[in-house]
Amino acid sequence: MSVTDEDVLKIARLAELDVDEETLPVLTEQMSRILEFVAQISAVPASESAKPFVPGPDAVRFRPDEVKPWPLAFGPSEFAPAFKAGFFVVPKLGQFEEPEA
Amino acid sequence: MTVAGGGWETVIGLETHVQLRTASKMFCGCSAAFGAPPNTNVCPVCLGLPGALPVPNEQALKLAVRAALALGCTLHPKSVFARKNYFYPDLPKGYQISQFEQPLATQGALSYVSPERGLTTATIVRLHVEEDAGKSLHDRFPKETAIDLNRCGVPLIEIVTGPDFRSPPEARRYLQTLKQVLEYAGISDCDMEKGSLRVDANVSVRRAGATALGTKTEVKNINSFAYVEKALTVERDRQIALLEGGGVVEQQTLLYDSKTNGVRPQRSKEQSHDYRYFPDPDLPPLALTEEFIAQQQAQLPELPATKRERFMTQYALSVNDADVLTGDRAVADYYEAVVHAGADAKLAANWVINEVLADAKTHDEQLRVPPGALAQLIGLVRGGTLSQQAAKRVFAEVAERGGEPRNVAEALGVVQVGDSGVVAGWVTEVLGAHPQEVVRYKQGETKLMPFFVGQVMKVSRGKADPKLAQRILEEKLAA
């Protein structure tokens, strides 16, 4: 399996990353190598004797439904880039902006 | 087939997000309560701070499994939490923990009474567990969007139907039935105003008889049952007008605006709807044992459809009466308590449907007259001690001030008088006061009898036994 320049550009767009013309072929080549390596691993027959290694427990553990918040070292107002009247604030999102008069 | 105007058929599928009734959030110990001051129920986990790890809430999983069982779904012994990635200010982690390829449950069904097609079944394609995002408030500040992350991480289930609904009223009826089931089973309070139940709808239209689906749009921001019908109607009509004008429907996400009763395109959270799902590496698979599932099954109460059937057979009620009485679990339990307290089942149904529910409607849905008191009141009417009219006064008094119906009736002086001598006195008074009607009655206008009985009831201030009054009237008018 190999990756095309278009695949890389799409992934970059989804990740909101800018990829310039020089970097594009490098990334394409690297990603293709990663997938080829994964394909080699997949070729190993999975059986009882070669179980995939999964770190940690086999199944998720639960916690009881109790209100026991884990405290913050600092309140949100201290680490928020912008904070007003108890709210985090961000620039107004496009679709809700009033049209210019 | 239900066809919209001009030979078009509407096709609707619904995605319903339901907040689970838990004290704490899905993956952390923060309170899940609604209405706290903004950004006070937050911690490193739900804020997505580095190094914080999620631990699932057991009660949330129990409720989700109960919901799946109540909707007849196939529960999967192993399901997987996945990350749904998108950028938005109310999602501080940059991803939502959800389920994708391996959801908790699939292939369920919910029967509901369609206004057009009668008893119909909606298919539940999947039911999965996820966490909620925060809330963006766009009208709080003029130039900024305010973000409240209290809702971040609140446990949800998403219930996805097939494209099964053929009209907006049908979609609304399904939602009402779903709400009923979820409330019965104690899974959610389903309060749309608090956002505990939120609906997104996929809408398309096609020519009547066509088998292929038309291009669908997704309508979001529908936050009341009344708006479900309005929003879907607006979008259906928009698509039909577009197609009839030679245009094409563009696949897009639309926001419903209840102020203008219109839809407008939403700026996409993610350009291509490519959420890049992958299994959450912080959470091992969710494994359900048969024992866990059986325990949740045992916790399910009798559900509305089963209860409706039972009421029809056990109490000989009509489908409509049984439907009204089982619409709300508290009302159904109340009705049964009245019957168990000795009231006739049919009379009790009439009283609950008419007087009790009317009173509840104006008193914050409170069932104010205790079941035992209502049973006694019904018994007093049946035994001839109270007229129906007097019983309504007693009911109102007991609802307002409490007390035993018999004592209240005596205090109000409305206990029916069965002494024929006393009733005959009232009859004589009435006949004397209406000589012209007496003449007309004697000339054959017998339909005046209810008038005379009514007058006797008026003169006696509701105390005369109407059957006895009628018998004496008939005797005197025949003389």
mmCIF file with all atom_site columns, N, CA, C and O in Angstrom, chain A residues 10 14 16 57-63 65-70 84 86-90 92-93 95-96, chain B residues 23-25 28-29 39 43-45 55-58 87-88 138 142-145 147 267 272 274 276 285:
data_model
loop_
_atom_site.group_PDB
_atom_site.id
_atom_site.type_symbol
_atom_site.label_atom_id
_atom_site.label_alt_id
_atom_site.label_comp_id
_atom_site.label_asym_id
_atom_site.label_entity_id
_atom_site.label_seq_id
_atom_site.pdbx_PDB_ins_code
_atom_site.Cartn_x
_atom_site.Cartn_y
_atom_site.Cartn_z
_atom_site.occupancy
_atom_site.B_iso_or_equiv
_atom_site.pdbx_formal_charge
_atom_site.auth_seq_id
_atom_site.auth_comp_id
_atom_site.auth_asym_id
_atom_site.auth_atom_id
_atom_site.pdbx_PDB_model_num
ATOM 1   N N  . LYS A 1 10  ? -4.720  15.769 1.926  1.00 0.00 ? 10  LYS A N  1
ATOM 2   C CA . LYS A 1 10  ? -6.022  15.660 2.592  1.00 0.00 ? 10  LYS A CA 1
ATOM 3   C C  . LYS A 1 10  ? -5.836  15.525 4.114  1.00 0.00 ? 10  LYS A C  1
ATOM 4   O O  . LYS A 1 10  ? -6.516  16.190 4.903  1.00 0.00 ? 10  LYS A O  1
ATOM 5   N N  . LEU A 1 14  ? -7.129  18.083 7.057  1.00 0.00 ? 14  LEU A N  1
ATOM 6   C CA . LEU A 1 14  ? -7.947  17.666 8.204  1.00 0.00 ? 14  LEU A CA 1
ATOM 7   C C  . LEU A 1 14  ? -7.263  18.000 9.526  1.00 0.00 ? 14  LEU A C  1
ATOM 8   O O  . LEU A 1 14  ? -7.923  18.315 10.515 1.00 0.00 ? 14  LEU A O  1
ATOM 9   N N  . GLU A 1 16  ? -5.423  20.474 9.897  1.00 0.00 ? 16  GLU A N  1
ATOM 10  C CA . GLU A 1 16  ? -5.182  21.914 9.870  1.00 0.00 ? 16  GLU A CA 1
ATOM 11  C C  . GLU A 1 16  ? -3.683  22.240 9.850  1.00 0.00 ? 16  GLU A C  1
ATOM 12  O O  . GLU A 1 16  ? -3.197  23.103 10.584 1.00 0.00 ? 16  GLU A O  1
ATOM 13  N N  . PRO A 1 57  ? -5.335  -3.642 30.893 1.00 0.00 ? 57  PRO A N  1
ATOM 14  C CA . PRO A 1 57  ? -6.370  -4.662 31.096 1.00 0.00 ? 57  PRO A CA 1
ATOM 15  C C  . PRO A 1 57  ? -7.136  -4.976 29.799 1.00 0.00 ? 57  PRO A C  1
ATOM 16  O O  . PRO A 1 57  ? -7.141  -4.171 28.873 1.00 0.00 ? 57  PRO A O  1
ATOM 17  N N  . ASP A 1 58  ? -7.778  -6.177 29.763 1.00 0.00 ? 58  ASP A N  1
ATOM 18  C CA . ASP A 1 58  ? -8.534  -6.596 28.580 1.00 0.00 ? 58  ASP A CA 1
ATOM 19  C C  . ASP A 1 58  ? -9.820  -5.804 28.419 1.00 0.00 ? 58  ASP A C  1
ATOM 20  O O  . ASP A 1 58  ? -10.335 -5.655 27.322 1.00 0.00 ? 58  ASP A O  1
ATOM 21  N N  . ALA A 1 59  ? -10.368 -5.407 29.541 1.00 0.00 ? 59  ALA A N  1
ATOM 22  C CA . ALA A 1 59  ? -11.647 -4.703 29.483 1.00 0.00 ? 59  ALA A CA 1
ATOM 23  C C  . ALA A 1 59  ? -11.595 -3.494 30.411 1.00 0.00 ? 59  ALA A C  1
ATOM 24  O O  . ALA A 1 59  ? -10.859 -3.474 31.384 1.00 0.00 ? 59  ALA A O  1
ATOM 25  N N  . VAL A 1 60  ? -12.416 -2.524 30.062 1.00 0.00 ? 60  VAL A N  1
ATOM 26  C CA . VAL A 1 60  ? -12.407 -1.279 30.817 1.00 0.00 ? 60  VAL A CA 1
ATOM 27  C C  . VAL A 1 60  ? -12.949 -1.515 32.226 1.00 0.00 ? 60  VAL A C  1
ATOM 28  O O  . VAL A 1 60  ? -13.796 -2.377 32.446 1.00 0.00 ? 60  VAL A O  1
ATOM 29  N N  . ARG A 1 61  ? -12.409 -0.783 33.181 1.00 0.00 ? 61  ARG A N  1
ATOM 30  C CA . ARG A 1 61  ? -12.933 -0.865 34.554 1.00 0.00 ? 61  ARG A CA 1
ATOM 31  C C  . ARG A 1 61  ? -13.808 0.357  34.811 1.00 0.00 ? 61  ARG A C  1
ATOM 32  O O  . ARG A 1 61  ? -13.542 1.440  34.272 1.00 0.00 ? 61  ARG A O  1
ATOM 33  N N  . PHE A 1 62  ? -14.808 0.162  35.628 1.00 0.00 ? 62  PHE A N  1
ATOM 34  C CA . PHE A 1 62  ? -15.750 1.255  35.896 1.00 0.00 ? 62  PHE A CA 1
ATOM 35  C C  . PHE A 1 62  ? -15.431 1.952  37.204 1.00 0.00 ? 62  PHE A C  1
ATOM 36  O O  . PHE A 1 62  ? -14.743 1.403  38.064 1.00 0.00 ? 62  PHE A O  1
ATOM 37  N N  . ARG A 1 63  ? -16.000 3.132  37.346 1.00 0.00 ? 63  ARG A N  1
ATOM 38  C CA . ARG A 1 63  ? -15.976 3.792  38.650 1.00 0.00 ? 63  ARG A CA 1
ATOM 39  C C  . ARG A 1 63  ? -17.426 4.001  39.079 1.00 0.00 ? 63  ARG A C  1
ATOM 40  O O  . ARG A 1 63  ? -18.325 4.100  38.237 1.00 0.00 ? 63  ARG A O  1
ATOM 41  N N  . ASP A 1 65  ? -20.846 5.845  40.350 1.00 0.00 ? 65  ASP A N  1
ATOM 42  C CA . ASP A 1 65  ? -21.413 7.142  39.958 1.00 0.00 ? 65  ASP A CA 1
ATOM 43  C C  . ASP A 1 65  ? -21.476 8.065  41.176 1.00 0.00 ? 65  ASP A C  1
ATOM 44  O O  . ASP A 1 65  ? -22.525 8.234  41.792 1.00 0.00 ? 65  ASP A O  1
ATOM 45  N N  . GLU A 1 66  ? -20.346 8.639  41.521 1.00 0.00 ? 66  GLU A N  1
ATOM 46  C CA . GLU A 1 66  ? -20.279 9.552  42.666 1.00 0.00 ? 66  GLU A CA 1
ATOM 47  C C  . GLU A 1 66  ? -19.670 10.875 42.224 1.00 0.00 ? 66  GLU A C  1
ATOM 48  O O  . GLU A 1 66  ? -18.737 10.894 41.411 1.00 0.00 ? 66  GLU A O  1
ATOM 49  N N  . VAL A 1 67  ? -20.218 11.951 42.769 1.00 0.00 ? 67  VAL A N  1
ATOM 50  C CA . VAL A 1 67  ? -19.664 13.269 42.440 1.00 0.00 ? 67  VAL A CA 1
ATOM 51  C C  . VAL A 1 67  ? -18.429 13.489 43.310 1.00 0.00 ? 67  VAL A C  1
ATOM 52  O O  . VAL A 1 67  ? -18.518 13.740 44.494 1.00 0.00 ? 67  VAL A O  1
ATOM 53  N N  . LYS A 1 68  ? -17.280 13.287 42.696 1.00 0.00 ? 68  LYS A N  1
ATOM 54  C CA . LYS A 1 68  ? -15.989 13.460 43.387 1.00 0.00 ? 68  LYS A CA 1
ATOM 55  C C  . LYS A 1 68  ? -15.038 14.108 42.403 1.00 0.00 ? 68  LYS A C  1
ATOM 56  O O  . LYS A 1 68  ? -14.182 13.446 41.811 1.00 0.00 ? 68  LYS A O  1
ATOM 57  N N  . PRO A 1 69  ? -15.221 15.415 42.169 1.00 0.00 ? 69  PRO A N  1
ATOM 58  C CA . PRO A 1 69  ? -14.389 16.037 41.132 1.00 0.00 ? 69  PRO A CA 1
ATOM 59  C C  . PRO A 1 69  ? -12.911 16.047 41.507 1.00 0.00 ? 69  PRO A C  1
ATOM 60  O O  . PRO A 1 69  ? -12.571 16.211 42.679 1.00 0.00 ? 69  PRO A O  1
ATOM 61  N N  . TRP A 1 70  ? -12.108 15.812 40.495 1.00 0.00 ? 70  TRP A N  1
ATOM 62  C CA . TRP A 1 70  ? -10.665 15.920 40.689 1.00 0.00 ? 70  TRP A CA 1
ATOM 63  C C  . TRP A 1 70  ? -10.306 17.397 40.586 1.00 0.00 ? 70  TRP A C  1
ATOM 64  O O  . TRP A 1 70  ? -10.589 18.022 39.573 1.00 0.00 ? 70  TRP A O  1
ATOM 65  N N  . LYS A 1 84  ? -14.381 35.683 30.750 1.00 0.00 ? 84  LYS A N  1
ATOM 66  C CA . LYS A 1 84  ? -15.231 36.822 31.075 1.00 0.00 ? 84  LYS A CA 1
ATOM 67  C C  . LYS A 1 84  ? -16.507 36.318 31.744 1.00 0.00 ? 84  LYS A C  1
ATOM 68  O O  . LYS A 1 84  ? -17.168 35.411 31.200 1.00 0.00 ? 84  LYS A O  1
ATOM 69  N N  . GLY A 1 86  ? -17.236 34.321 34.040 1.00 0.00 ? 86  GLY A N  1
ATOM 70  C CA . GLY A 1 86  ? -17.354 32.878 34.253 1.00 0.00 ? 86  GLY A CA 1
ATOM 71  C C  . GLY A 1 86  ? -17.217 32.049 32.992 1.00 0.00 ? 86  GLY A C  1
ATOM 72  O O  . GLY A 1 86  ? -17.193 30.820 33.055 1.00 0.00 ? 86  GLY A O  1
ATOM 73  N N  . PHE A 1 87  ? -17.138 32.686 31.830 1.00 0.00 ? 87  PHE A N  1
ATOM 74  C CA . PHE A 1 87  ? -17.073 31.956 30.553 1.00 0.00 ? 87  PHE A CA 1
ATOM 75  C C  . PHE A 1 87  ? -15.687 32.058 29.919 1.00 0.00 ? 87  PHE A C  1
ATOM 76  O O  . PHE A 1 87  ? -15.046 33.105 30.013 1.00 0.00 ? 87  PHE A O  1
ATOM 77  N N  . PHE A 1 88  ? -15.289 30.966 29.257 1.00 0.00 ? 88  PHE A N  1
ATOM 78  C CA . PHE A 1 88  ? -14.185 31.082 28.310 1.00 0.00 ? 88  PHE A CA 1
ATOM 79  C C  . PHE A 1 88  ? -14.752 31.879 27.142 1.00 0.00 ? 88  PHE A C  1
ATOM 80  O O  . PHE A 1 88  ? -15.922 31.706 26.793 1.00 0.00 ? 88  PHE A O  1
ATOM 81  N N  . VAL A 1 89  ? -13.955 32.750 26.552 1.00 0.00 ? 89  VAL A N  1
ATOM 82  C CA . VAL A 1 89  ? -14.479 33.471 25.390 1.00 0.00 ? 89  VAL A CA 1
ATOM 83  C C  . VAL A 1 89  ? -13.554 33.275 24.195 1.00 0.00 ? 89  VAL A C  1
ATOM 84  O O  . VAL A 1 89  ? -12.329 33.204 24.332 1.00 0.00 ? 89  VAL A O  1
ATOM 85  N N  . VAL A 1 90  ? -14.191 33.157 23.029 1.00 0.00 ? 90  VAL A N  1
ATOM 86  C CA . VAL A 1 90  ? -13.448 32.986 21.772 1.00 0.00 ? 90  VAL A CA 1
ATOM 87  C C  . VAL A 1 90  ? -14.043 33.977 20.771 1.00 0.00 ? 90  VAL A C  1
ATOM 88  O O  . VAL A 1 90  ? -15.159 34.459 20.977 1.00 0.00 ? 90  VAL A O  1
ATOM 89  N N  . LYS A 1 92  ? -16.139 35.450 17.916 1.00 0.00 ? 92  LYS A N  1
ATOM 90  C CA . LYS A 1 92  ? -17.482 34.989 17.540 1.00 0.00 ? 92  LYS A CA 1
ATOM 91  C C  . LYS A 1 92  ? -17.398 34.056 16.334 1.00 0.00 ? 92  LYS A C  1
ATOM 92  O O  . LYS A 1 92  ? -16.725 34.343 15.356 1.00 0.00 ? 92  LYS A O  1
ATOM 93  N N  . LEU A 1 93  ? -18.142 32.953 16.439 1.00 0.00 ? 93  LEU A N  1
ATOM 94  C CA . LEU A 1 93  ? -18.083 31.950 15.387 1.00 0.00 ? 93  LEU A CA 1
ATOM 95  C C  . LEU A 1 93  ? -18.890 32.415 14.176 1.00 0.00 ? 93  LEU A C  1
ATOM 96  O O  . LEU A 1 93  ? -19.989 32.941 14.332 1.00 0.00 ? 93  LEU A O  1
ATOM 97  N N  . GLN A 1 95  ? -21.009 31.621 11.729 1.00 0.00 ? 95  GLN A N  1
ATOM 98  C CA . GLN A 1 95  ? -22.398 31.595 11.292 1.00 0.00 ? 95  GLN A CA 1
ATOM 99  C C  . GLN A 1 95  ? -23.320 32.445 12.163 1.00 0.00 ? 95  GLN A C  1
ATOM 100 O O  . GLN A 1 95  ? -24.461 32.640 11.832 1.00 0.00 ? 95  GLN A O  1
ATOM 101 N N  . PHE A 1 96  ? -22.806 32.887 13.317 1.00 0.00 ? 96  PHE A N  1
ATOM 102 C CA . PHE A 1 96  ? -23.663 33.659 14.214 1.00 0.00 ? 96  PHE A CA 1
ATOM 103 C C  . PHE A 1 96  ? -23.371 35.156 14.161 1.00 0.00 ? 96  PHE A C  1
ATOM 104 O O  . PHE A 1 96  ? -23.978 35.936 14.855 1.00 0.00 ? 96  PHE A O  1
ATOM 105 N N  . ALA B 2 23  ? -25.431 11.031 38.427 1.00 0.00 ? 23  ALA B N  1
ATOM 106 C CA . ALA B 2 23  ? -25.012 12.149 39.278 1.00 0.00 ? 23  ALA B CA 1
ATOM 107 C C  . ALA B 2 23  ? -23.738 12.772 38.727 1.00 0.00 ? 23  ALA B C  1
ATOM 108 O O  . ALA B 2 23  ? -23.553 13.983 38.766 1.00 0.00 ? 23  ALA B O  1
ATOM 109 N N  . SER B 2 24  ? -22.835 11.923 38.206 1.00 0.00 ? 24  SER B N  1
ATOM 110 C CA . SER B 2 24  ? -21.538 12.431 37.751 1.00 0.00 ? 24  SER B CA 1
ATOM 111 C C  . SER B 2 24  ? -21.389 12.215 36.244 1.00 0.00 ? 24  SER B C  1
ATOM 112 O O  . SER B 2 24  ? -22.203 11.555 35.601 1.00 0.00 ? 24  SER B O  1
ATOM 113 N N  . LYS B 2 25  ? -20.304 12.770 35.717 1.00 0.00 ? 25  LYS B N  1
ATOM 114 C CA . LYS B 2 25  ? -20.087 12.723 34.271 1.00 0.00 ? 25  LYS B CA 1
ATOM 115 C C  . LYS B 2 25  ? -19.654 11.325 33.805 1.00 0.00 ? 25  LYS B C  1
ATOM 116 O O  . LYS B 2 25  ? -19.469 10.425 34.605 1.00 0.00 ? 25  LYS B O  1
ATOM 117 N N  . CYS B 2 28  ? -15.425 11.232 34.401 1.00 0.00 ? 28  CYS B N  1
ATOM 118 C CA . CYS B 2 28  ? -14.788 11.869 35.552 1.00 0.00 ? 28  CYS B CA 1
ATOM 119 C C  . CYS B 2 28  ? -15.827 12.089 36.643 1.00 0.00 ? 28  CYS B C  1
ATOM 120 O O  . CYS B 2 28  ? -17.014 11.878 36.432 1.00 0.00 ? 28  CYS B O  1
ATOM 121 N N  . GLY B 2 29  ? -15.357 12.526 37.821 1.00 0.00 ? 29  GLY B N  1
ATOM 122 C CA . GLY B 2 29  ? -16.246 12.649 38.973 1.00 0.00 ? 29  GLY B CA 1
ATOM 123 C C  . GLY B 2 29  ? -16.943 13.996 39.084 1.00 0.00 ? 29  GLY B C  1
ATOM 124 O O  . GLY B 2 29  ? -17.544 14.292 40.124 1.00 0.00 ? 29  GLY B O  1
ATOM 125 N N  . ASN B 2 39  ? -18.739 26.822 33.992 1.00 0.00 ? 39  ASN B N  1
ATOM 126 C CA . ASN B 2 39  ? -17.353 26.366 34.193 1.00 0.00 ? 39  ASN B CA 1
ATOM 127 C C  . ASN B 2 39  ? -16.997 26.090 35.655 1.00 0.00 ? 39  ASN B C  1
ATOM 128 O O  . ASN B 2 39  ? -15.860 26.301 36.079 1.00 0.00 ? 39  ASN B O  1
ATOM 129 N N  . CYS B 2 43  ? -12.945 19.637 35.427 1.00 0.00 ? 43  CYS B N  1
ATOM 130 C CA . CYS B 2 43  ? -11.752 19.069 36.060 1.00 0.00 ? 43  CYS B CA 1
ATOM 131 C C  . CYS B 2 43  ? -10.735 18.743 34.952 1.00 0.00 ? 43  CYS B C  1
ATOM 132 O O  . CYS B 2 43  ? -11.032 18.921 33.769 1.00 0.00 ? 43  CYS B O  1
ATOM 133 N N  . PRO B 2 44  ? -9.545  18.269 35.315 1.00 0.00 ? 44  PRO B N  1
ATOM 134 C CA . PRO B 2 44  ? -8.543  17.996 34.273 1.00 0.00 ? 44  PRO B CA 1
ATOM 135 C C  . PRO B 2 44  ? -9.038  17.018 33.203 1.00 0.00 ? 44  PRO B C  1
ATOM 136 O O  . PRO B 2 44  ? -8.665  17.134 32.028 1.00 0.00 ? 44  PRO B O  1
ATOM 137 N N  . VAL B 2 45  ? -9.906  16.054 33.582 1.00 0.00 ? 45  VAL B N  1
ATOM 138 C CA . VAL B 2 45  ? -10.351 15.061 32.582 1.00 0.00 ? 45  VAL B CA 1
ATOM 139 C C  . VAL B 2 45  ? -11.280 15.700 31.557 1.00 0.00 ? 45  VAL B C  1
ATOM 140 O O  . VAL B 2 45  ? -11.058 15.604 30.346 1.00 0.00 ? 45  VAL B O  1
ATOM 141 N N  . VAL B 2 55  ? -12.173 7.478  33.189 1.00 0.00 ? 55  VAL B N  1
ATOM 142 C CA . VAL B 2 55  ? -12.631 6.221  33.804 1.00 0.00 ? 55  VAL B CA 1
ATOM 143 C C  . VAL B 2 55  ? -14.152 6.195  33.683 1.00 0.00 ? 55  VAL B C  1
ATOM 144 O O  . VAL B 2 55  ? -14.819 7.088  34.220 1.00 0.00 ? 55  VAL B O  1
ATOM 145 N N  . PRO B 2 56  ? -14.717 5.195  33.002 1.00 0.00 ? 56  PRO B N  1
ATOM 146 C CA . PRO B 2 56  ? -16.159 5.217  32.733 1.00 0.00 ? 56  PRO B CA 1
ATOM 147 C C  . PRO B 2 56  ? -17.028 5.066  33.981 1.00 0.00 ? 56  PRO B C  1
ATOM 148 O O  . PRO B 2 56  ? -16.658 4.374  34.930 1.00 0.00 ? 56  PRO B O  1
ATOM 149 N N  . ASN B 2 57  ? -18.175 5.704  33.910 1.00 0.00 ? 57  ASN B N  1
ATOM 150 C CA . ASN B 2 57  ? -19.167 5.710  34.976 1.00 0.00 ? 57  ASN B CA 1
ATOM 151 C C  . ASN B 2 57  ? -20.032 4.441  34.845 1.00 0.00 ? 57  ASN B C  1
ATOM 152 O O  . ASN B 2 57  ? -20.685 4.228  33.821 1.00 0.00 ? 57  ASN B O  1
ATOM 153 N N  . GLU B 2 58  ? -20.039 3.621  35.882 1.00 0.00 ? 58  GLU B N  1
ATOM 154 C CA . GLU B 2 58  ? -20.762 2.339  35.810 1.00 0.00 ? 58  GLU B CA 1
ATOM 155 C C  . GLU B 2 58  ? -22.263 2.544  35.638 1.00 0.00 ? 58  GLU B C  1
ATOM 156 O O  . GLU B 2 58  ? -22.912 1.844  34.860 1.00 0.00 ? 58  GLU B O  1
ATOM 157 N N  . PHE B 2 87  ? -12.392 20.057 15.410 1.00 0.00 ? 87  PHE B N  1
ATOM 158 C CA . PHE B 2 87  ? -11.984 21.269 16.111 1.00 0.00 ? 87  PHE B CA 1
ATOM 159 C C  . PHE B 2 87  ? -13.198 22.129 16.386 1.00 0.00 ? 87  PHE B C  1
ATOM 160 O O  . PHE B 2 87  ? -13.942 22.460 15.455 1.00 0.00 ? 87  PHE B O  1
ATOM 161 N N  . TYR B 2 88  ? -13.437 22.458 17.611 1.00 0.00 ? 88  TYR B N  1
ATOM 162 C CA . TYR B 2 88  ? -14.502 23.393 17.961 1.00 0.00 ? 88  TYR B CA 1
ATOM 163 C C  . TYR B 2 88  ? -14.233 23.883 19.380 1.00 0.00 ? 88  TYR B C  1
ATOM 164 O O  . TYR B 2 88  ? -13.761 23.108 20.212 1.00 0.00 ? 88  TYR B O  1
ATOM 165 N N  . HIS B 2 138 ? -23.827 32.113 21.779 1.00 0.00 ? 138 HIS B N  1
ATOM 166 C CA . HIS B 2 138 ? -23.438 33.105 20.777 1.00 0.00 ? 138 HIS B CA 1
ATOM 167 C C  . HIS B 2 138 ? -24.047 34.483 21.014 1.00 0.00 ? 138 HIS B C  1
ATOM 168 O O  . HIS B 2 138 ? -23.671 35.445 20.351 1.00 0.00 ? 138 HIS B O  1
ATOM 169 N N  . PRO B 2 142 ? -21.422 40.671 22.537 1.00 0.00 ? 142 PRO B N  1
ATOM 170 C CA . PRO B 2 142 ? -21.654 41.103 21.152 1.00 0.00 ? 142 PRO B CA 1
ATOM 171 C C  . PRO B 2 142 ? -20.630 40.574 20.135 1.00 0.00 ? 142 PRO B C  1
ATOM 172 O O  . PRO B 2 142 ? -21.004 40.183 19.039 1.00 0.00 ? 142 PRO B O  1
ATOM 173 N N  . LYS B 2 143 ? -19.366 40.539 20.505 1.00 0.00 ? 143 LYS B N  1
ATOM 174 C CA . LYS B 2 143 ? -18.358 40.195 19.494 1.00 0.00 ? 143 LYS B CA 1
ATOM 175 C C  . LYS B 2 143 ? -17.680 38.850 19.767 1.00 0.00 ? 143 LYS B C  1
ATOM 176 O O  . LYS B 2 143 ? -16.750 38.468 19.070 1.00 0.00 ? 143 LYS B O  1
ATOM 177 N N  . GLU B 2 144 ? -18.101 38.189 20.827 1.00 0.00 ? 144 GLU B N  1
ATOM 178 C CA . GLU B 2 144 ? -17.423 36.941 21.203 1.00 0.00 ? 144 GLU B CA 1
ATOM 179 C C  . GLU B 2 144 ? -18.434 35.826 21.456 1.00 0.00 ? 144 GLU B C  1
ATOM 180 O O  . GLU B 2 144 ? -19.604 36.097 21.736 1.00 0.00 ? 144 GLU B O  1
ATOM 181 N N  . THR B 2 145 ? -17.943 34.610 21.369 1.00 0.00 ? 145 THR B N  1
ATOM 182 C CA . THR B 2 145 ? -18.763 33.460 21.740 1.00 0.00 ? 145 THR B CA 1
ATOM 183 C C  . THR B 2 145 ? -18.327 33.008 23.126 1.00 0.00 ? 145 THR B C  1
ATOM 184 O O  . THR B 2 145 ? -17.128 32.859 23.387 1.00 0.00 ? 145 THR B O  1
ATOM 185 N N  . ILE B 2 147 ? -18.135 30.287 26.149 1.00 0.00 ? 147 ILE B N  1
ATOM 186 C CA . ILE B 2 147 ? -18.067 28.827 26.221 1.00 0.00 ? 147 ILE B CA 1
ATOM 187 C C  . ILE B 2 147 ? -18.244 28.377 27.675 1.00 0.00 ? 147 ILE B C  1
ATOM 188 O O  . ILE B 2 147 ? -17.502 28.815 28.554 1.00 0.00 ? 147 ILE B O  1
ATOM 189 N N  . ARG B 2 267 ? -22.203 26.515 9.368  1.00 0.00 ? 267 ARG B N  1
ATOM 190 C CA . ARG B 2 267 ? -20.803 26.427 8.949  1.00 0.00 ? 267 ARG B CA 1
ATOM 191 C C  . ARG B 2 267 ? -20.263 25.112 9.477  1.00 0.00 ? 267 ARG B C  1
ATOM 192 O O  . ARG B 2 267 ? -20.415 24.793 10.648 1.00 0.00 ? 267 ARG B O  1
ATOM 193 N N  . SER B 2 272 ? -15.010 18.183 5.757  1.00 0.00 ? 272 SER B N  1
ATOM 194 C CA . SER B 2 272 ? -15.399 17.029 4.945  1.00 0.00 ? 272 SER B CA 1
ATOM 195 C C  . SER B 2 272 ? -16.152 15.977 5.741  1.00 0.00 ? 272 SER B C  1
ATOM 196 O O  . SER B 2 272 ? -16.364 14.883 5.271  1.00 0.00 ? 272 SER B O  1
ATOM 197 N N  . ASP B 2 274 ? -15.034 14.320 7.961  1.00 0.00 ? 274 ASP B N  1
ATOM 198 C CA . ASP B 2 274 ? -14.106 13.211 8.173  1.00 0.00 ? 274 ASP B CA 1
ATOM 199 C C  . ASP B 2 274 ? -13.613 13.315 9.605  1.00 0.00 ? 274 ASP B C  1
ATOM 200 O O  . ASP B 2 274 ? -12.748 14.127 9.915  1.00 0.00 ? 274 ASP B O  1
ATOM 201 N N  . ARG B 2 276 ? -12.138 11.139 11.393 1.00 0.00 ? 276 ARG B N  1
ATOM 202 C CA . ARG B 2 276 ? -10.933 10.333 11.695 1.00 0.00 ? 276 ARG B CA 1
ATOM 203 C C  . ARG B 2 276 ? -11.093 9.527  12.991 1.00 0.00 ? 276 ARG B C  1
ATOM 204 O O  . ARG B 2 276 ? -10.325 9.661  13.928 1.00 0.00 ? 276 ARG B O  1
ATOM 205 N N  . PRO B 2 285 ? -11.416 -2.078 25.643 1.00 0.00 ? 285 PRO B N  1
ATOM 206 C CA . PRO B 2 285 ? -12.780 -2.365 25.170 1.00 0.00 ? 285 PRO B CA 1
ATOM 207 C C  . PRO B 2 285 ? -13.772 -2.469 26.327 1.00 0.00 ? 285 PRO B C  1
ATOM 208 O O  . PRO B 2 285 ? -13.409 -2.813 27.451 1.00 0.00 ? 285 PRO B O  1
#
